[in-house]
PDB file of C-alpha atoms in Angstrom:
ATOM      1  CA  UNK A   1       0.000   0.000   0.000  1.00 40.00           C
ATOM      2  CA  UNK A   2       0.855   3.788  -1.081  1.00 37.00           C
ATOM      3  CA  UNK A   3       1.652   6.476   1.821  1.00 38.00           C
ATOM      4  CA  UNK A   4      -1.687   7.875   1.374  1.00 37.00           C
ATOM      5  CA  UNK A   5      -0.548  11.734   0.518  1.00 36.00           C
ATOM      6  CA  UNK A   6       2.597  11.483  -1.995  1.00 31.00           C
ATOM      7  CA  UNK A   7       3.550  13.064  -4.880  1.00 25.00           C
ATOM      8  CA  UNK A   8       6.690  12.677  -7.792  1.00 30.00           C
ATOM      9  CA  UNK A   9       8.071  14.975  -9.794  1.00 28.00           C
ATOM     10  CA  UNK A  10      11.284  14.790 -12.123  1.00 19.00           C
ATOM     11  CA  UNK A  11      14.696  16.455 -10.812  1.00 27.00           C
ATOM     12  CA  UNK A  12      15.019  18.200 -14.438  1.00 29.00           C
ATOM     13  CA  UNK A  13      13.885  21.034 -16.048  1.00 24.00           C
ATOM     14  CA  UNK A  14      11.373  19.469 -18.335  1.00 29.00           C
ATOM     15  CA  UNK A  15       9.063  17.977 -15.650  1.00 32.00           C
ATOM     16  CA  UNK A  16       5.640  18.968 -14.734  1.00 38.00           C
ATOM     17  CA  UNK A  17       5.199  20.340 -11.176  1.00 36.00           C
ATOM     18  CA  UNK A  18       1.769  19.741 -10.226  1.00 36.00           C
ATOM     19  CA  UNK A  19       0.811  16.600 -12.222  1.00 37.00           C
ATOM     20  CA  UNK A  20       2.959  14.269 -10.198  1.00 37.00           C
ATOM     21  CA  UNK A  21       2.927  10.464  -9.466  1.00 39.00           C
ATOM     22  CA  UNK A  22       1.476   9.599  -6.152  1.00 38.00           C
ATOM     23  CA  UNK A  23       3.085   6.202  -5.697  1.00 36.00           C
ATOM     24  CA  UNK A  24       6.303   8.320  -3.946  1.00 40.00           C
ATOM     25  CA  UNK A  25       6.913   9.377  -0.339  1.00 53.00           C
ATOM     26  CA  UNK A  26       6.023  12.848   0.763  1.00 59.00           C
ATOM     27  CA  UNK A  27       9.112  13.953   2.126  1.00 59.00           C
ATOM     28  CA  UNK A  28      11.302  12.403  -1.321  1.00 57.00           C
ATOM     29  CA  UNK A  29       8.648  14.039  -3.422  1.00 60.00           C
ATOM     30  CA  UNK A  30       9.369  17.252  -1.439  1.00 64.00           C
ATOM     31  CA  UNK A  31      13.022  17.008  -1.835  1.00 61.00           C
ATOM     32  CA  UNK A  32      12.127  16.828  -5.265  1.00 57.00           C
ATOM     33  CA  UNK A  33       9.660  19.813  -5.830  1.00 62.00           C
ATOM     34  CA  UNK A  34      12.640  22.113  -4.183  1.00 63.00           C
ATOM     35  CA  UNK A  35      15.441  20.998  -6.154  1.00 59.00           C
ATOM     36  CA  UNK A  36      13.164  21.818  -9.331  1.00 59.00           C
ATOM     37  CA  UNK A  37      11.931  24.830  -8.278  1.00 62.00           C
ATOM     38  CA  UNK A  38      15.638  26.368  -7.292  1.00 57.00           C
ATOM     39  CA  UNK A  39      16.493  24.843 -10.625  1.00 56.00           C
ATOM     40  CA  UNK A  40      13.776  27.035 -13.010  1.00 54.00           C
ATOM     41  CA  UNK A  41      15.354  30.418 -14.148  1.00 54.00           C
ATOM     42  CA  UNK A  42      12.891  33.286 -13.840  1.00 49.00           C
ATOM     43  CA  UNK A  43      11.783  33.970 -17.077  1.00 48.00           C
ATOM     44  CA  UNK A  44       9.897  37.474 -18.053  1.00 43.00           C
ATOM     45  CA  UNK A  45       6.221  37.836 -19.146  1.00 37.00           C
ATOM     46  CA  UNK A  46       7.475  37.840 -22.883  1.00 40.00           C
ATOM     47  CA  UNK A  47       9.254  34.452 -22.787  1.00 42.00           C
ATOM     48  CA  UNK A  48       7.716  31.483 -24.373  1.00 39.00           C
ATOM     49  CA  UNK A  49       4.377  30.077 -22.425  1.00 43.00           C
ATOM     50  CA  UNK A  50       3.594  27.371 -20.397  1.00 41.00           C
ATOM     51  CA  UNK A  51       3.116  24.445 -21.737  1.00 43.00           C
ATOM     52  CA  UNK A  52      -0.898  22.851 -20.465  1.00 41.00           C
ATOM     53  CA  UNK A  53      -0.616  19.980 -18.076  1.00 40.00           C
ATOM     54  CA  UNK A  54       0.119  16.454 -18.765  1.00 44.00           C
ATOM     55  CA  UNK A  55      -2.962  14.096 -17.729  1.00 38.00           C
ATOM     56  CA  UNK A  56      -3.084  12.200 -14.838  1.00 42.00           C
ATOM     57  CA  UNK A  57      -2.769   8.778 -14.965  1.00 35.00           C
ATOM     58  CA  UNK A  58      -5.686   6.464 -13.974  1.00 32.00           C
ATOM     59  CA  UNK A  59      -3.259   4.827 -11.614  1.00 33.00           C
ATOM     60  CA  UNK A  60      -1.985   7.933 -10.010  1.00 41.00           C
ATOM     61  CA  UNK A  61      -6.032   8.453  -9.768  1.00 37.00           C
ATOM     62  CA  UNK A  62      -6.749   5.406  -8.021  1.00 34.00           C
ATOM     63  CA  UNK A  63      -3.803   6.032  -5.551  1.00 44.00           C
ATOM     64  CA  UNK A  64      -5.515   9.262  -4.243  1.00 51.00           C
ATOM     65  CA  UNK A  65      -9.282   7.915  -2.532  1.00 54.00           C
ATOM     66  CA  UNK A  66     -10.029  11.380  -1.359  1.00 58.00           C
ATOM     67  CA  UNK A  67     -12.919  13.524  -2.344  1.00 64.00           C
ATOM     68  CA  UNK A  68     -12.925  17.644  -2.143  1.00 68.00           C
ATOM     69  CA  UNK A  69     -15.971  19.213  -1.644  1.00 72.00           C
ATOM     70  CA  UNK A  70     -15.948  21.725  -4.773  1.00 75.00           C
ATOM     71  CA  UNK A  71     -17.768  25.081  -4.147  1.00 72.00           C
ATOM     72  CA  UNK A  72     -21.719  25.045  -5.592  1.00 73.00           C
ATOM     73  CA  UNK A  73     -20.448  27.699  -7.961  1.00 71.00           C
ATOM     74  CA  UNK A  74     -22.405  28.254 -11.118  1.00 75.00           C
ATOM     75  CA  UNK A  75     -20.373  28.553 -14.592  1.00 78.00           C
ATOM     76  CA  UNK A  76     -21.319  31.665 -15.651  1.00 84.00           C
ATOM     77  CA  UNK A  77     -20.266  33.404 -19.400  1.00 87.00           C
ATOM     78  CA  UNK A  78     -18.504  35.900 -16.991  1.00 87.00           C
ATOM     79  CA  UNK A  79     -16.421  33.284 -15.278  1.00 87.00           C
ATOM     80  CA  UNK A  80     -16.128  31.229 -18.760  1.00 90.00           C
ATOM     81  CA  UNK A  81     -14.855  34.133 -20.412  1.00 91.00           C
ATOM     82  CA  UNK A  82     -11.992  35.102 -17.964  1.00 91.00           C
ATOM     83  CA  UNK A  83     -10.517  31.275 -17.740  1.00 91.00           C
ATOM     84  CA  UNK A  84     -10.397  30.988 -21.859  1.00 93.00           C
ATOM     85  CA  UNK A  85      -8.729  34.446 -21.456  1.00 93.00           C
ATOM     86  CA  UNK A  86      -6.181  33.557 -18.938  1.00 91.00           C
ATOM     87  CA  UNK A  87      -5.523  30.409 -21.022  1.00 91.00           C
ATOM     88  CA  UNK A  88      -5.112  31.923 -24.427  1.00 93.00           C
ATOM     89  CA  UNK A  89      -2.899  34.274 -22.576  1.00 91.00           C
ATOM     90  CA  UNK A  90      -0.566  31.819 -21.307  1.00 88.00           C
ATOM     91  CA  UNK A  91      -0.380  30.260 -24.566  1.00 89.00           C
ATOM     92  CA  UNK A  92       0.566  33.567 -26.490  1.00 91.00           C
ATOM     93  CA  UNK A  93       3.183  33.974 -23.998  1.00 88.00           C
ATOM     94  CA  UNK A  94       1.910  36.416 -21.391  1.00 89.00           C
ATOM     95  CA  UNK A  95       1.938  33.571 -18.651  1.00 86.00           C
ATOM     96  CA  UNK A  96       2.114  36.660 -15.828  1.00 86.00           C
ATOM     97  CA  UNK A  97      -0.992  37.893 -17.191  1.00 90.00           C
ATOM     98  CA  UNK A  98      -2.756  34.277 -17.210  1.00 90.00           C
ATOM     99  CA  UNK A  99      -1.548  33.514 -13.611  1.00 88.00           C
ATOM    100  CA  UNK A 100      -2.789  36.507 -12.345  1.00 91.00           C
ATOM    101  CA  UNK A 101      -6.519  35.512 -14.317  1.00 92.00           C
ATOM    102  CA  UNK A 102      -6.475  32.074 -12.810  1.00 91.00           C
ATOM    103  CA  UNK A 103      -5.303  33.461  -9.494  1.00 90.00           C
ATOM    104  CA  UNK A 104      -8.533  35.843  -9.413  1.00 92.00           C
ATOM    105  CA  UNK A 105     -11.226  33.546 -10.320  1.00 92.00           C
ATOM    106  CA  UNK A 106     -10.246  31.000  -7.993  1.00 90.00           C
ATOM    107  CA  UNK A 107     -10.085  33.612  -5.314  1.00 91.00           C
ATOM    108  CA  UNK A 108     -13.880  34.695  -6.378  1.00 90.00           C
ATOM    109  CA  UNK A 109     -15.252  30.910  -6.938  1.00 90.00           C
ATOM    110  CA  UNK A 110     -12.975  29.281  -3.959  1.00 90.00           C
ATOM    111  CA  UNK A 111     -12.343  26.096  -6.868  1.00 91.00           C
ATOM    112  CA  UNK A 112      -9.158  24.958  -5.200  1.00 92.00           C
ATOM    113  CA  UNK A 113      -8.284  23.310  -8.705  1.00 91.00           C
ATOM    114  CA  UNK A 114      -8.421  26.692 -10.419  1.00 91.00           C
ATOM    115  CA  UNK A 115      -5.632  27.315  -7.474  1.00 93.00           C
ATOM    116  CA  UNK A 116      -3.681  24.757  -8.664  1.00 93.00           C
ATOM    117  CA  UNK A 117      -3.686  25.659 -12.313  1.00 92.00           C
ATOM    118  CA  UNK A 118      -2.498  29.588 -11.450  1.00 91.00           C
ATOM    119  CA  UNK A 119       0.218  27.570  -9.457  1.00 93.00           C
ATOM    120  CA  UNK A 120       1.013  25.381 -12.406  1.00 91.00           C
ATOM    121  CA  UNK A 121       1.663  27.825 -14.688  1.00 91.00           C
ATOM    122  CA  UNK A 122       3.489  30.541 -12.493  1.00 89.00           C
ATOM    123  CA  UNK A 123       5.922  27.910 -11.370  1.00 88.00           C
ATOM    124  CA  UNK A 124       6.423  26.348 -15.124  1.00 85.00           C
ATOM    125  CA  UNK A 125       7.019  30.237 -15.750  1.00 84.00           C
ATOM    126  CA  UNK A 126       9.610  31.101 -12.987  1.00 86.00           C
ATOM    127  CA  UNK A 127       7.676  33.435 -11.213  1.00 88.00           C
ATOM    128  CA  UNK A 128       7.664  32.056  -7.826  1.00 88.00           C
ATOM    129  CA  UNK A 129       6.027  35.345  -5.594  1.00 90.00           C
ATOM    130  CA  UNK A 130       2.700  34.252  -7.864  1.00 90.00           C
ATOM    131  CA  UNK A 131       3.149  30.720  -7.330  1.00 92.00           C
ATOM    132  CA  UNK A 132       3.566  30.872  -3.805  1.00 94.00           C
ATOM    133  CA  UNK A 133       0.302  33.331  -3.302  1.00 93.00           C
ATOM    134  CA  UNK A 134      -1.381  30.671  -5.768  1.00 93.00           C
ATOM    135  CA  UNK A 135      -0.099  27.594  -3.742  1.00 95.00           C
ATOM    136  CA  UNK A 136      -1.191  28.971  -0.317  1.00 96.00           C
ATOM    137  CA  UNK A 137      -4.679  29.738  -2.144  1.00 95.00           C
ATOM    138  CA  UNK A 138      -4.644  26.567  -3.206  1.00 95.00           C
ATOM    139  CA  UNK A 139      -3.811  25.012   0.612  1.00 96.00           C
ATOM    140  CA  UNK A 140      -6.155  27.163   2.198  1.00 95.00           C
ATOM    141  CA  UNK A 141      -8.927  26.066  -0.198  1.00 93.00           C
ATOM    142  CA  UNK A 142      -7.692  22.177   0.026  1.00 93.00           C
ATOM    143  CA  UNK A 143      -6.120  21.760   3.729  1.00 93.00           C
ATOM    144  CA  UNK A 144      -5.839  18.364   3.043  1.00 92.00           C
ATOM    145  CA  UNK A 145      -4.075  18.174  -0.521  1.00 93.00           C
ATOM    146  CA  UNK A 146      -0.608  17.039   0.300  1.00 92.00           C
ATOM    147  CA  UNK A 147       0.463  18.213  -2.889  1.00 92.00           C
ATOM    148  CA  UNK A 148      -0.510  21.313  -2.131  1.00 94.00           C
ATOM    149  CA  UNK A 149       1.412  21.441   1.377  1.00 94.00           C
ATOM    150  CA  UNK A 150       4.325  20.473  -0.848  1.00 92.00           C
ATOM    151  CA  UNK A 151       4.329  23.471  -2.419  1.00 93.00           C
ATOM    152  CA  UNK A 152       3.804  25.897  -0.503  1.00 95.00           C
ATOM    153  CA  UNK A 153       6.578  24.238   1.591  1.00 94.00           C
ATOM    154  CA  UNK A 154       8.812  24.260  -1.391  1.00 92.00           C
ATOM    155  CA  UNK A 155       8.600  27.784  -2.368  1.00 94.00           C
ATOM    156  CA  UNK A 156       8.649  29.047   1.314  1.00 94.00           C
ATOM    157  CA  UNK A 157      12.103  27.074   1.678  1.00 93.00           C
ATOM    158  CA  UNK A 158      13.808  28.062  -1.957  1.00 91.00           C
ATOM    159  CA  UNK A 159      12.513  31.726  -0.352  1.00 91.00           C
ATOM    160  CA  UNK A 160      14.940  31.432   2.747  1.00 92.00           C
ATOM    161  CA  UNK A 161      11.211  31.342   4.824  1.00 94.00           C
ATOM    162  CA  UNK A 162      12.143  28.552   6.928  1.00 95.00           C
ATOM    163  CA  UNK A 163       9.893  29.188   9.866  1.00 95.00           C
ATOM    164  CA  UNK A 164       7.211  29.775   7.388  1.00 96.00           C
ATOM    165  CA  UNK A 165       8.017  26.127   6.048  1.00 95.00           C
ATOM    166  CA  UNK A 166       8.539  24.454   9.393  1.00 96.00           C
ATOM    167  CA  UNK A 167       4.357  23.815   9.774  1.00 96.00           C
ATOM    168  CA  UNK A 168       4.073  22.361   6.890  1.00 96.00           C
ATOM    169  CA  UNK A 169       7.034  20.190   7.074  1.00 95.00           C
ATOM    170  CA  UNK A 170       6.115  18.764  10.394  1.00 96.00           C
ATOM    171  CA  UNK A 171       3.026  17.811   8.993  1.00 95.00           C
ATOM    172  CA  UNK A 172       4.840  16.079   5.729  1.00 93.00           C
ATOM    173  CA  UNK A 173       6.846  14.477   8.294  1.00 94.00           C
ATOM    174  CA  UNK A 174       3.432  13.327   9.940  1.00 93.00           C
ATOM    175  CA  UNK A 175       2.183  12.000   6.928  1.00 90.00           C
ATOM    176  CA  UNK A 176       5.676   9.597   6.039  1.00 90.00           C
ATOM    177  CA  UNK A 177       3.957   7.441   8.576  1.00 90.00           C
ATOM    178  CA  UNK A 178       6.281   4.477   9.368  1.00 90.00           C
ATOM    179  CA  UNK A 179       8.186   6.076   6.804  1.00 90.00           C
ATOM    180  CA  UNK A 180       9.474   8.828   9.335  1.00 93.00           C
ATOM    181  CA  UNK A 181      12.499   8.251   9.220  1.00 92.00           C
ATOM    182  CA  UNK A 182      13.126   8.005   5.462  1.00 90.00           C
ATOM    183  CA  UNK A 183      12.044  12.059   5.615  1.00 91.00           C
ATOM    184  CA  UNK A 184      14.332  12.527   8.478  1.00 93.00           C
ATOM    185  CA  UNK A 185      17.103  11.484   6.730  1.00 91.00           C
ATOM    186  CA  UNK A 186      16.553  14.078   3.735  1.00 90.00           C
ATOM    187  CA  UNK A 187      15.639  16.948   6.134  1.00 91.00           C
ATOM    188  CA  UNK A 188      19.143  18.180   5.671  1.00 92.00           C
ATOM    189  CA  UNK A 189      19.155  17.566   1.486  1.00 90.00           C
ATOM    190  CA  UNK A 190      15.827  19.686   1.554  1.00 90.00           C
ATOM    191  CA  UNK A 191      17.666  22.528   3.021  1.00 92.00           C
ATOM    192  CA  UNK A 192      21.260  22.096   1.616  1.00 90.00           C
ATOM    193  CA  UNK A 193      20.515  25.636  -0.528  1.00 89.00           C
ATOM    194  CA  UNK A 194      20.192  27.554   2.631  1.00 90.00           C
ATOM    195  CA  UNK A 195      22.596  29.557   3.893  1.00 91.00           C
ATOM    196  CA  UNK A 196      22.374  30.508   7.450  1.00 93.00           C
ATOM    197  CA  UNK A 197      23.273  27.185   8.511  1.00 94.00           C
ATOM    198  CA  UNK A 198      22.982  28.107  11.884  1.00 95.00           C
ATOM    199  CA  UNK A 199      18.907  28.326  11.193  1.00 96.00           C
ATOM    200  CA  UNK A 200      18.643  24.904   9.518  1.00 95.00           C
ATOM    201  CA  UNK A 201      20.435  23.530  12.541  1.00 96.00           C
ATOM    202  CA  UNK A 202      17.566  25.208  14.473  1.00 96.00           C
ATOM    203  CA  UNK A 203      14.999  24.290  11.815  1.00 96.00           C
ATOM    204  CA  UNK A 204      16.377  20.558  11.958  1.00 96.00           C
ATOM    205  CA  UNK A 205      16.419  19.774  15.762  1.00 96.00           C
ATOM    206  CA  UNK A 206      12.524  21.675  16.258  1.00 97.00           C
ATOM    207  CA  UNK A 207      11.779  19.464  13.359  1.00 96.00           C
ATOM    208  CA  UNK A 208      12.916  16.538  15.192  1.00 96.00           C
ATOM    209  CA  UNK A 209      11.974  17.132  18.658  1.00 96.00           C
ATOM    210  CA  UNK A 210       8.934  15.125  17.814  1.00 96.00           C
ATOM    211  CA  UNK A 211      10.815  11.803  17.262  1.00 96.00           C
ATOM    212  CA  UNK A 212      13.080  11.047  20.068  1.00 95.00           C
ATOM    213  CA  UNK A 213      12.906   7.763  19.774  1.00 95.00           C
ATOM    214  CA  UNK A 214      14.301   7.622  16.257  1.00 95.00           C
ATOM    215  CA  UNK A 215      17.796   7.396  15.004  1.00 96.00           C
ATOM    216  CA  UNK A 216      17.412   9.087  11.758  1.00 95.00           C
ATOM    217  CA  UNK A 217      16.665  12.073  13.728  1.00 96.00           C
ATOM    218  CA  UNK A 218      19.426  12.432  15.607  1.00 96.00           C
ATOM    219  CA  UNK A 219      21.268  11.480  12.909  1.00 96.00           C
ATOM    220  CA  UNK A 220      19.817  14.483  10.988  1.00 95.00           C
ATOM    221  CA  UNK A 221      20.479  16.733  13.711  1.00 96.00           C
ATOM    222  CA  UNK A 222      24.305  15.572  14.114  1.00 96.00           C
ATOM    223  CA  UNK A 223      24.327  16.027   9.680  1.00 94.00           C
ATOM    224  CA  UNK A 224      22.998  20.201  10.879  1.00 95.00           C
ATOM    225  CA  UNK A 225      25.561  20.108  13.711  1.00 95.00           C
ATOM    226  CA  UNK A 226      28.341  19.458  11.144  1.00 95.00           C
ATOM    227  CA  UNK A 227      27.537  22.000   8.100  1.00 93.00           C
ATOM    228  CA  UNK A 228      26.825  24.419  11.060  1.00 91.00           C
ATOM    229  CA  UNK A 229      30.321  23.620  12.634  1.00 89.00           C
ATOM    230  CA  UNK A 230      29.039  23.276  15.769  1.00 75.00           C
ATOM    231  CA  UNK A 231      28.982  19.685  17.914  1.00 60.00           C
ATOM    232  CA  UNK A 232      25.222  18.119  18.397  1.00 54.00           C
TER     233      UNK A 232
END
């Protein structure tokens, strides 16, 4: 059986970041996200568009039982009519423009999936300030969509916000399961980009206060210690 909140994504440029297999852990998927994320140049409004999402899979479907309860929103012309606009514009290569759309009617209609489509196409875009306000949209709209939580906790993290991040990566810790200690272990891998070492240290052990019982976290700790230059 699946962890039952996981995502994939590819450690490359030329991966989607949303549309991601749920067969993975959490925490590796999250490790993931980051690296791609730090990895995508920003690009400027007149730069080539976003390419639309790859389809899901029906087996990365089936791995995902939950059900959101979608706002009772009716699809009106005016609501049409600003979605085909925000699409066409991230086609013609204005994907600022189209974020921004996608970012306002989900705000009006409170369709978490609209959420997830600004974030798509900010983040395939490089403009991470819009992806982040669309991801956190997208969380507060979905509290339980782990992809979600991934990336907001991505983007907080490539941001230097670790203490932003930390909720959010306590509860992808949470959702590892049994698995715990597999996300322990790449705690210090998620964070390798920061620089203040001395706040991933302090990131690291609050992290793994919770698991006292587990190697891999003092491990993790001692791997902070070390790039901090201090002794655990």
């Amino acid at each position: 059986m699946p962890p039952k909140a996981s995502l994939k994504t590819i450690e490359s440029l030329n991966y989607n970041p949303i549309m991601m297999n749920s067969r993975y852990l959490p925490f590796l998927s999250l490790v993931l996200i980051t690296a791609g994320c730090a990895a995508l140049p920003a690009k400027q409004a007149e730069q080539a568009p976003a390419q639309p999402p790859q389809a899901e899979t029906p087996a990365a479907a089936a791995a995902k039982p939950r059900s959101v309860e979608l706002p009772k929103q009716e699809l009106t012309e005016d609501i049409l009519y600003q979605y085909l606009m925000s699409e066409i514009a991230g086609q013609r290569g204005a994907p600022g423009v189209a974020t921004e759309g996608l970012l306002n009617i989900a705000t009006a209609t409170r369709d978490p999936r609209l959420a997830e489509r600004a974030t798509e196409v900010a983040l395939q875009s490089g403009f991470q300030g819009q992806a982040l306000e669309a991801a956190e949209l997208w969380l507060k709209l979905d509290p339980e969509d782990m992809k979600a939580r991934q990336m907001v906790a991505a983007l907080l993290v490539n941001s230097g916000r670790l203490q932003e991040a930390k909720p959010h990566l306590a509860r992808l810790l949470t959702e590892e399961g049994e698995n715990v200690g597999f996300g322990l272990l790449h705690l210090n891998q998620l964070l390798a980009r920061h620089r203040d070492k001395e706040e991933v240290l302090k990131l690291v052990q609050e992290l793994a206060a919770a698991y006292p019982d587990r190697a891999e976290a003092h491990f993790a700790i001692a791997q902070a210690a070390a790039a901090a230059g201090e002794d655990e």
